[in-house]
Structure formats: C-alpha cells, structure tokens
mmCIF file of C-alpha atoms in Angstrom:
data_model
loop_
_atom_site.group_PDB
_atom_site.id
_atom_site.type_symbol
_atom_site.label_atom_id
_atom_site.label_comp_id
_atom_site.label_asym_id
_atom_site.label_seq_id
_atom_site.Cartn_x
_atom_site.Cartn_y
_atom_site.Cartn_z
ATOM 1 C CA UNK A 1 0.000 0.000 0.000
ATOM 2 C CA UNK A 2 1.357 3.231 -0.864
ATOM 3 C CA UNK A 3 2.123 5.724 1.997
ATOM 4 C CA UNK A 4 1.114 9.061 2.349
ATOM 5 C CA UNK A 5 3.818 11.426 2.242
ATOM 6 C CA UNK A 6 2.960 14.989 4.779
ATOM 7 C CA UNK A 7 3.681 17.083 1.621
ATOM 8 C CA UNK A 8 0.369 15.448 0.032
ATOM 9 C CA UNK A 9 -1.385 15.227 2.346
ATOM 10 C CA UNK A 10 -0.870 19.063 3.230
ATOM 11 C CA UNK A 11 -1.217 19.264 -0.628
ATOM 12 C CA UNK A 12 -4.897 17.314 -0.083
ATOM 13 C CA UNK A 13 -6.085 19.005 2.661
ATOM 14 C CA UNK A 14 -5.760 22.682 1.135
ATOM 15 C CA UNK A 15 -7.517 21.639 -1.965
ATOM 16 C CA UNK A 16 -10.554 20.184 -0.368
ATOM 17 C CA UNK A 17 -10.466 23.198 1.669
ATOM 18 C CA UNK A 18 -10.000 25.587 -1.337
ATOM 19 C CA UNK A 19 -12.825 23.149 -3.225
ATOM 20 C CA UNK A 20 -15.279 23.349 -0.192
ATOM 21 C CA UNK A 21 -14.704 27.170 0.490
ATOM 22 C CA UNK A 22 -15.316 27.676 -3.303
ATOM 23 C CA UNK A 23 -18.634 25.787 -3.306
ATOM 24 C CA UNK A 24 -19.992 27.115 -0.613
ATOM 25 C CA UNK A 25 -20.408 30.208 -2.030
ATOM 26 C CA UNK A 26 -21.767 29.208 -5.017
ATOM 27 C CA UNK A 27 -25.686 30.105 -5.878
ATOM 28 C CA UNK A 28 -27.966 29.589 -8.937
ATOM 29 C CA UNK A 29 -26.566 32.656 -10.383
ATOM 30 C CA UNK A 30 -23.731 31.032 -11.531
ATOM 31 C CA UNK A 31 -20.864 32.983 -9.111
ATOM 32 C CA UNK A 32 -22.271 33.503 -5.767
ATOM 33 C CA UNK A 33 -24.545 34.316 -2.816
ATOM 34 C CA UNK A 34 -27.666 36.757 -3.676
ATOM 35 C CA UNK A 35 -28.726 40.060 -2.459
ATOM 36 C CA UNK A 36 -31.254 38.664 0.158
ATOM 37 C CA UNK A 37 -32.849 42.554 0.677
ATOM 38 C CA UNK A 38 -32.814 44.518 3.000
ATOM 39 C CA UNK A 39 -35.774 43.703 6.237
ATOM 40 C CA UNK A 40 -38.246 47.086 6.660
ATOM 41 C CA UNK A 41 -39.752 48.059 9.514
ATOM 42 C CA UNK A 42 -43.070 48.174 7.181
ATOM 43 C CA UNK A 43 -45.269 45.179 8.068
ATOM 44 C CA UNK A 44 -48.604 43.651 6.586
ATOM 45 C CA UNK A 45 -51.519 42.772 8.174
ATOM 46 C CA UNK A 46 -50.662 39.529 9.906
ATOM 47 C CA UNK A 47 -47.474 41.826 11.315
ATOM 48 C CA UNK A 48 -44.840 40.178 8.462
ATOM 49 C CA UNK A 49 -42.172 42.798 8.220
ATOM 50 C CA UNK A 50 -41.070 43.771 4.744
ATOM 51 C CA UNK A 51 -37.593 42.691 2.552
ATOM 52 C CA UNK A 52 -37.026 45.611 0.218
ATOM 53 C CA UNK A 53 -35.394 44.063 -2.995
ATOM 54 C CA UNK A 54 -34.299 45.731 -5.732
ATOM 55 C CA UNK A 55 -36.751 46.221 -9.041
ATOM 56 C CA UNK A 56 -34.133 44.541 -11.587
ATOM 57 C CA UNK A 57 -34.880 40.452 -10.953
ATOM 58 C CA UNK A 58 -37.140 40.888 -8.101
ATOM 59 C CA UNK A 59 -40.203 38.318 -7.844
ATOM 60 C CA UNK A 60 -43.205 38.953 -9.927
ATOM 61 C CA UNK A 61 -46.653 37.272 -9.381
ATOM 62 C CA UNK A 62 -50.528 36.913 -11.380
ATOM 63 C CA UNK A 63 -53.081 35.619 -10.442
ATOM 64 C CA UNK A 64 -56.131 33.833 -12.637
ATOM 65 C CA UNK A 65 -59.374 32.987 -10.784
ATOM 66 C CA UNK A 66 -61.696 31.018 -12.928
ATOM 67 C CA UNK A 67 -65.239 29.345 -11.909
ATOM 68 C CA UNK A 68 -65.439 25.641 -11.525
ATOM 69 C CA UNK A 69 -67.811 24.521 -13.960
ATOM 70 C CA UNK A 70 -68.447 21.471 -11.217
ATOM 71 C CA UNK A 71 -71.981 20.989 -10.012
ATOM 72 C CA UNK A 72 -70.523 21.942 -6.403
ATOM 73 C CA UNK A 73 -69.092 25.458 -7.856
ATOM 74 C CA UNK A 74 -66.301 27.142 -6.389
ATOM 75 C CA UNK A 75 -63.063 28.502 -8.275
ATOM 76 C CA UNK A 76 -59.682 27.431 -9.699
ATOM 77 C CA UNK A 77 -57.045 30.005 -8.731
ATOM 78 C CA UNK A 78 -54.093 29.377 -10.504
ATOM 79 C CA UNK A 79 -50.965 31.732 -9.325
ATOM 80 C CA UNK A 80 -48.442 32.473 -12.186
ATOM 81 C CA UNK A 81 -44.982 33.272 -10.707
ATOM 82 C CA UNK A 82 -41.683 34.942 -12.437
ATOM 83 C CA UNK A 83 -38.082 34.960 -10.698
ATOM 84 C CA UNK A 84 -39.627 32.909 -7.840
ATOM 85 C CA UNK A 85 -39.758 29.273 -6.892
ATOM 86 C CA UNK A 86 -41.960 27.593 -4.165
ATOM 87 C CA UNK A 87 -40.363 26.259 -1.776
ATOM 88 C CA UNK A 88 -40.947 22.557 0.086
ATOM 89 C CA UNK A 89 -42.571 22.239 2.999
ATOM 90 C CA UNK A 90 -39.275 21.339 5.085
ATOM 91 C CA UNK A 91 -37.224 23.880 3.948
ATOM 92 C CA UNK A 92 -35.415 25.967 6.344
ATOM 93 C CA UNK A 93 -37.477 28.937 7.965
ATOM 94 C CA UNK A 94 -34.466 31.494 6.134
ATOM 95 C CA UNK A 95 -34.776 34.109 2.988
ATOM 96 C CA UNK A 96 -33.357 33.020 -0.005
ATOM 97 C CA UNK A 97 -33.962 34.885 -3.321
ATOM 98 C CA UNK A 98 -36.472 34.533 -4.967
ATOM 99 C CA UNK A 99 -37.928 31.763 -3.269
ATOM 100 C CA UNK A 100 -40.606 30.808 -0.481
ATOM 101 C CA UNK A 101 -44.420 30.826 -0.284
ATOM 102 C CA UNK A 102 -47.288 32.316 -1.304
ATOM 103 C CA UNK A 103 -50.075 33.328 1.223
ATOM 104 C CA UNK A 104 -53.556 33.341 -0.600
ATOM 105 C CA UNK A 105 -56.300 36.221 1.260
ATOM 106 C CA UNK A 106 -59.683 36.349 0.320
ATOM 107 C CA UNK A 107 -60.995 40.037 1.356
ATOM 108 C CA UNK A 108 -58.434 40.126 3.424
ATOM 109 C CA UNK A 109 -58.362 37.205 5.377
ATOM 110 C CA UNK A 110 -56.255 34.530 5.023
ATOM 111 C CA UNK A 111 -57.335 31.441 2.787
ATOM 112 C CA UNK A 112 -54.471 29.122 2.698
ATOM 113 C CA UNK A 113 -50.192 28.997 2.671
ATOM 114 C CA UNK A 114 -49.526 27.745 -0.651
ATOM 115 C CA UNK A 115 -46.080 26.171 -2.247
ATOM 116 C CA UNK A 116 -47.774 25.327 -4.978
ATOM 117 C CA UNK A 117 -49.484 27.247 -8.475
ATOM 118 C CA UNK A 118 -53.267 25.881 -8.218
ATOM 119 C CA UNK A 119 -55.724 26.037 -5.581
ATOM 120 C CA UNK A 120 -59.447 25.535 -5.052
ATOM 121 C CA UNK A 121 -61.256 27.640 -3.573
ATOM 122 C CA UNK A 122 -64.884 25.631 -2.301
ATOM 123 C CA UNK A 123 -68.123 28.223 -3.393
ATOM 124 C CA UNK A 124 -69.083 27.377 0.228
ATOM 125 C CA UNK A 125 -66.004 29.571 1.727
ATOM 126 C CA UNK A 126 -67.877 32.596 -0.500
ATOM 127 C CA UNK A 127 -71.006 34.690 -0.035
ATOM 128 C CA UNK A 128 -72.890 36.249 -3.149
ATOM 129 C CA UNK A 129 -71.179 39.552 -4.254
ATOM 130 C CA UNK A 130 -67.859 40.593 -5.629
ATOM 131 C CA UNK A 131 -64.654 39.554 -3.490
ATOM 132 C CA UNK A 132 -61.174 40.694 -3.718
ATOM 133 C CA UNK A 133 -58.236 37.038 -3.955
ATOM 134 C CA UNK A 134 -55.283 38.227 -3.223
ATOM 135 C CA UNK A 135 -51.737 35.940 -3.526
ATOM 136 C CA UNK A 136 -48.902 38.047 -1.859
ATOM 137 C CA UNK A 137 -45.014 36.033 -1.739
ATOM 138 C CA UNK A 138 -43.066 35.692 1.096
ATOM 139 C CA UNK A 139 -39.515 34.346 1.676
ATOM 140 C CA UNK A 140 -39.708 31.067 4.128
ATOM 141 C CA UNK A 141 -38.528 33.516 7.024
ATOM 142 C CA UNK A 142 -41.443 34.909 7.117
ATOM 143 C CA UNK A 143 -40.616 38.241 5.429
ATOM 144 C CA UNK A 144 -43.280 39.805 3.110
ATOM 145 C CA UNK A 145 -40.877 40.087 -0.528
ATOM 146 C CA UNK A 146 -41.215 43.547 -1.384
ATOM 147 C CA UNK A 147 -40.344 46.118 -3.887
ATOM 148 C CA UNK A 148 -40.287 49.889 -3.850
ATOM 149 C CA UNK A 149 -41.905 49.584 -0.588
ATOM 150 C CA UNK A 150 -44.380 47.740 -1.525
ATOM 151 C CA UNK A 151 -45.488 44.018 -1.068
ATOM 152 C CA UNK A 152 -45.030 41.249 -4.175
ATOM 153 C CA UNK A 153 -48.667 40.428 -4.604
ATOM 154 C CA UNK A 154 -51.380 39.789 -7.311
ATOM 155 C CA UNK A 155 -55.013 40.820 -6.757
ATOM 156 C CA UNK A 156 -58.257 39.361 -8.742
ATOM 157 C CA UNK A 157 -62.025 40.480 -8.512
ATOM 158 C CA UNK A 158 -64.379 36.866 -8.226
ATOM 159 C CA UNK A 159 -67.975 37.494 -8.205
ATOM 160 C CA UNK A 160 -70.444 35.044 -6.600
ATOM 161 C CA UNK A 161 -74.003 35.562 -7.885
ATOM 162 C CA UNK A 162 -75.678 33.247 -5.633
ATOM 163 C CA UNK A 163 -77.136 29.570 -5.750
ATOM 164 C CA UNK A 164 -79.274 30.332 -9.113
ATOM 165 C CA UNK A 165 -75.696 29.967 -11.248
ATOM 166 C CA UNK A 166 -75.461 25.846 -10.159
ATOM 167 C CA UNK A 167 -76.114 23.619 -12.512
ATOM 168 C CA UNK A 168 -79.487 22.098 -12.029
ATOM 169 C CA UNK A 169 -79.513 18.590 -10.749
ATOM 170 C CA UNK A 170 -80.148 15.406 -12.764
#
C-alpha cells in the first residue's frame, strides 16, 4: 500500500479546503450568494415585516381565478410566478432569493399557505357579491418580498351571484 507522504497530504487538505470554500459560495446565479434585501420596519396585516429588494430580478406574481364549472361550484385560482420558486414544505425557515411561499387572502383574510401554483377555492367559503383574492409572496422567514416599498402580490375580482348559477340537478 502506498504511503502518504505529509507534503500530500498538506497538498490534499488545502484543496478540499480551497474546493469546499469555493462551493460554498456558489448560488444559482452562476458565481455567488444573492442580495437577500434589505428587512423594513413596514409590516402587513398579519405583522410580516417587509424585505425591500431591488426592481431589476425581483419576484413577480398573477393571479387567474376562474369558476369551476363542477356541479358543487367554487373557483380554480391558478398563481403564475416569475423569478420565484416555491419552496418545500421542510425547507429551512431562512430568505433566499427569490424563493418561499405564497399566502392566498380572500378580502383580506387569510385562505391558505400555498407552495404550490393551483388552488381551489370551495363556493361554500364565499357569499354572493364581488370579493377581492389576493396571492402576496413571502420568503420562508417569514418576510413579506417587497419592492419599492411595496409588497409582491397579485389581486383578482371573483364574483359570486348566488345559488341560481349551479347547474341544475339530474
């Protein structure tokens, strides 16, 4: 078996080292860590505090809302991100750009944590009249993503006319 001389095995050592120092820097931006914005003393409604990014590459989200054409009713709302990727449910509760969760409100109040692009929303869980969905993104810290001050979010108009829009049972 060949032996080990301490000259390689310095050698060894400060490569891995070099290696493992040079990796850990390393993002999806092909050359390092990214700006992770800066945390405002600006908060939302459930008390979230704000992470100012910059415009250029920030997250973008839209939001579709569409009737279920399903004897039960309800609505598909499908939420179309852009330089933003949901995070799993495990993943560790720190910001990382560009990615996280979205937080679905209806009027206001809050529907559902999403890390996914499609949820229904049950026509029970809505009263007749016009309602406001709104699908804001956070960072898994907790931290509302914002830009210019403002939060990331997408807001759609659903209207529920009431029981007479079913379809009529067999």
């Amino acid at each position: 078996m060949p032996r080990t001389t301490p000259a390689r095995a310095l050698a060894a050592t400060l490569l891995a080292c070099a290696l493992l120092t040079g990796l850990a820097g390393c993002g999806d931006d092909g050359g390092g860590p990214r700006q992770v914005g800066k945390v405002l003393e600006t908060t939302d409604g459930d008390g979230h505090r704000f992470r100012q990014l910059p415009t250029e590459g920030a997250p973008e989200v839209g939001l579709i809302v569409q009737p279920d054409p399903r004897p039960d009713g309800g609505w598909d709302i499908k939420i179309r991100v852009r330089n933003f990727r949901f995070s799993s449910e495990d993943a560790a509760a720190r910001a990382v750009h560009g990615r996280g969760y979205a937080q679905l409100y209806l009027d206001g109040a809050r529907l559902s944590r999403l890390r996914a692009v499609d949820y229904r929303l049950p026509g029970t869980r809505v009263s007749r009249g016009t309602h406001k969905v709104t699908a804001r993104l956070y960072a898994d810290d907790g931290t509302v993503w914002a830009v210019e001050g403002k939060p990331v979010e997408a807001t759609a108009d659903l209207t529920a006319s009431g029981a007479e829009t079913g379809s009529p049972s067999p």
